[in-house]
XYZ file of C-alpha atoms in Angstrom:
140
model
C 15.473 -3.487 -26.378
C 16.167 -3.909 -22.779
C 19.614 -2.170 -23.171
C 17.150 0.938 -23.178
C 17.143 2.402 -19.732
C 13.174 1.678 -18.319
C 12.373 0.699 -21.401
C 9.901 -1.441 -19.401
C 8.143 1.511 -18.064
C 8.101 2.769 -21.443
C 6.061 -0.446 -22.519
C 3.933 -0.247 -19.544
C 3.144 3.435 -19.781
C 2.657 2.420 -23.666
C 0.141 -0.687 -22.683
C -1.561 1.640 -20.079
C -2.926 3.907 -22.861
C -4.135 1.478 -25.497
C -5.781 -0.476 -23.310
C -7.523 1.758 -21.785
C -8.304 3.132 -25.447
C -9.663 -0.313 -26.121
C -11.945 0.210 -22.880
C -13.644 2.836 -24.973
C -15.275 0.882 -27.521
C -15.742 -1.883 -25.235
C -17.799 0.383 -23.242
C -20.272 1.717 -26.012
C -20.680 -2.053 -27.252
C -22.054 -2.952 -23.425
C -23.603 -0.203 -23.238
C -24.986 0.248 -26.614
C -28.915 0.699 -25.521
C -28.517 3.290 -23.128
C -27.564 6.792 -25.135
C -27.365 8.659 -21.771
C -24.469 6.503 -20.900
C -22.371 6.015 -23.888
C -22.520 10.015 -23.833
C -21.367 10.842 -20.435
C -17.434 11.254 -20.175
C -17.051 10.481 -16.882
C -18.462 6.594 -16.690
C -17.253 5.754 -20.323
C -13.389 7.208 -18.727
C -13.681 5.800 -15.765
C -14.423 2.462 -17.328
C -11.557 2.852 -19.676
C -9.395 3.485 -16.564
C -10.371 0.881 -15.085
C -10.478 -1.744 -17.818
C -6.623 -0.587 -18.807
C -5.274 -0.784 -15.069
C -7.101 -4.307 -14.764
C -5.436 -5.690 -17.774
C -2.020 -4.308 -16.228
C -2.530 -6.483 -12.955
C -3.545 -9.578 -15.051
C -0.531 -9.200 -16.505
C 1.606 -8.995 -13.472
C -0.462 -12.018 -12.461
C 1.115 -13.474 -15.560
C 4.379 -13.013 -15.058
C 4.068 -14.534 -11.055
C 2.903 -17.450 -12.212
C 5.010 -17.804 -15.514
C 7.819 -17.054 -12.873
C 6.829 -19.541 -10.458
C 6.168 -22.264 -12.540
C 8.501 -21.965 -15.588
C 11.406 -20.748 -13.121
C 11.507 -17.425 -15.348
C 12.797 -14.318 -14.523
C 9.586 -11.842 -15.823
C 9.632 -9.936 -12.486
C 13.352 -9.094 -12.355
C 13.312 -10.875 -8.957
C 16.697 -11.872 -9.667
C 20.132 -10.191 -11.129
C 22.177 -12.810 -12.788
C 22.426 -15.799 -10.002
C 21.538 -13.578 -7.221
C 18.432 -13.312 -6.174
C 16.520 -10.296 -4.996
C 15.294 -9.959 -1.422
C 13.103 -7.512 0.624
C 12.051 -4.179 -1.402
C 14.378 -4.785 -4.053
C 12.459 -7.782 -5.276
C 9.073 -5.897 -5.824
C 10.506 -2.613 -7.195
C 9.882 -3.910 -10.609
C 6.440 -4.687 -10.084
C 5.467 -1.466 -8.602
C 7.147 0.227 -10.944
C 4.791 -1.628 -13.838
C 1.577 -1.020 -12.283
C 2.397 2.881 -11.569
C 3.148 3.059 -15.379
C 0.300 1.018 -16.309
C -1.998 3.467 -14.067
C 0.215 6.872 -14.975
C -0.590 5.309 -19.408
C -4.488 4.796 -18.545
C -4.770 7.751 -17.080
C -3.810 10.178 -19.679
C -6.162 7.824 -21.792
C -8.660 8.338 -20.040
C -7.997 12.132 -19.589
C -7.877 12.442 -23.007
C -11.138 10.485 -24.181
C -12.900 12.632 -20.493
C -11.892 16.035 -22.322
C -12.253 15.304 -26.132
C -16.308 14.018 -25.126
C -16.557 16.677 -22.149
C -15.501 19.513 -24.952
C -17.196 17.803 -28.129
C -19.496 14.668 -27.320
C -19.649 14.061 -31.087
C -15.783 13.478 -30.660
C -16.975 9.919 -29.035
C -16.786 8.557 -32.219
C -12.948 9.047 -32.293
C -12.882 6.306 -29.630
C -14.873 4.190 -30.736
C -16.024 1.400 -33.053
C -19.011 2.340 -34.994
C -21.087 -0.789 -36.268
C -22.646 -0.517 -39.864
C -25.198 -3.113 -38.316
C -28.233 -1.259 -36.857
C -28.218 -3.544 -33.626
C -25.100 -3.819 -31.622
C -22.572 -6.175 -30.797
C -25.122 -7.209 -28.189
C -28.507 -8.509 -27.885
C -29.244 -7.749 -24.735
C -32.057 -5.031 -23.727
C -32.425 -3.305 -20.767
């Protein structure tokens, strides 16, 4: 699939918005007592921003250190033999966290506008438990 041009990006951007769809439920699980907050739009967004651009850097993190000590070539720090110096070598990088933040953003956009229009539309993004207690048994 790499013969795709940025395909990459693509896979980044793609990343970007389901995890930061998967922040969503995460959020109303942690924050399952407090109704105020798993209704306001802007905290349950910005934590699904957040959570998607996090898992974007861990997995830059990955690919250093699978890099480093595998000798692999995740980062694109080399073409063929030749390896990559200066700018060149973090272009790829870069590029994958700007997709990673441009795919949790319009995740987050989305889930900020659906609640901010509808806040019965929260259930669209996330999990609803048959249980009557949450995932969680911790009370505030």
């Amino acid at each position: 699939m790499y013969g795709v041009p940025y395909w990459d990006k693509y896979e980044h951007v793609l990343a970007g918005i389901m995890l930061a769809g998967i922040g969503y439920p995460i959020f109303n699980s942690l924050a399952h007592v407090r109704s105020s907050a798993r209704t306001h739009p802007g905290l349950m967004s910005l934590f699904s921003f957040t959570f998607g651009i996090t898992c974007g850097v861990f997995w830059e993190f990955y690919e250093f250190t699978a890099d480093s000590l595998a000798n692999l070539n995740l980062q694109r720090y080399a073409a063929g033999s030749h390896l990559l110096v200066g700018r060149a070598a973090l272009m790829d990088t870069m590029g994958d966290l700007f997709a990673d933040v441009t795919g949790a953003l319009i995740m987050a956009l989305i889930g900020y506008l659906m609640i901010k229009n509808n806040p019965n539309s929260s259930k669209y993004l996330v999990f609803q438990s048959k249980r009557k207690q949450g995932f969680s048994t911790i009370h505030f």
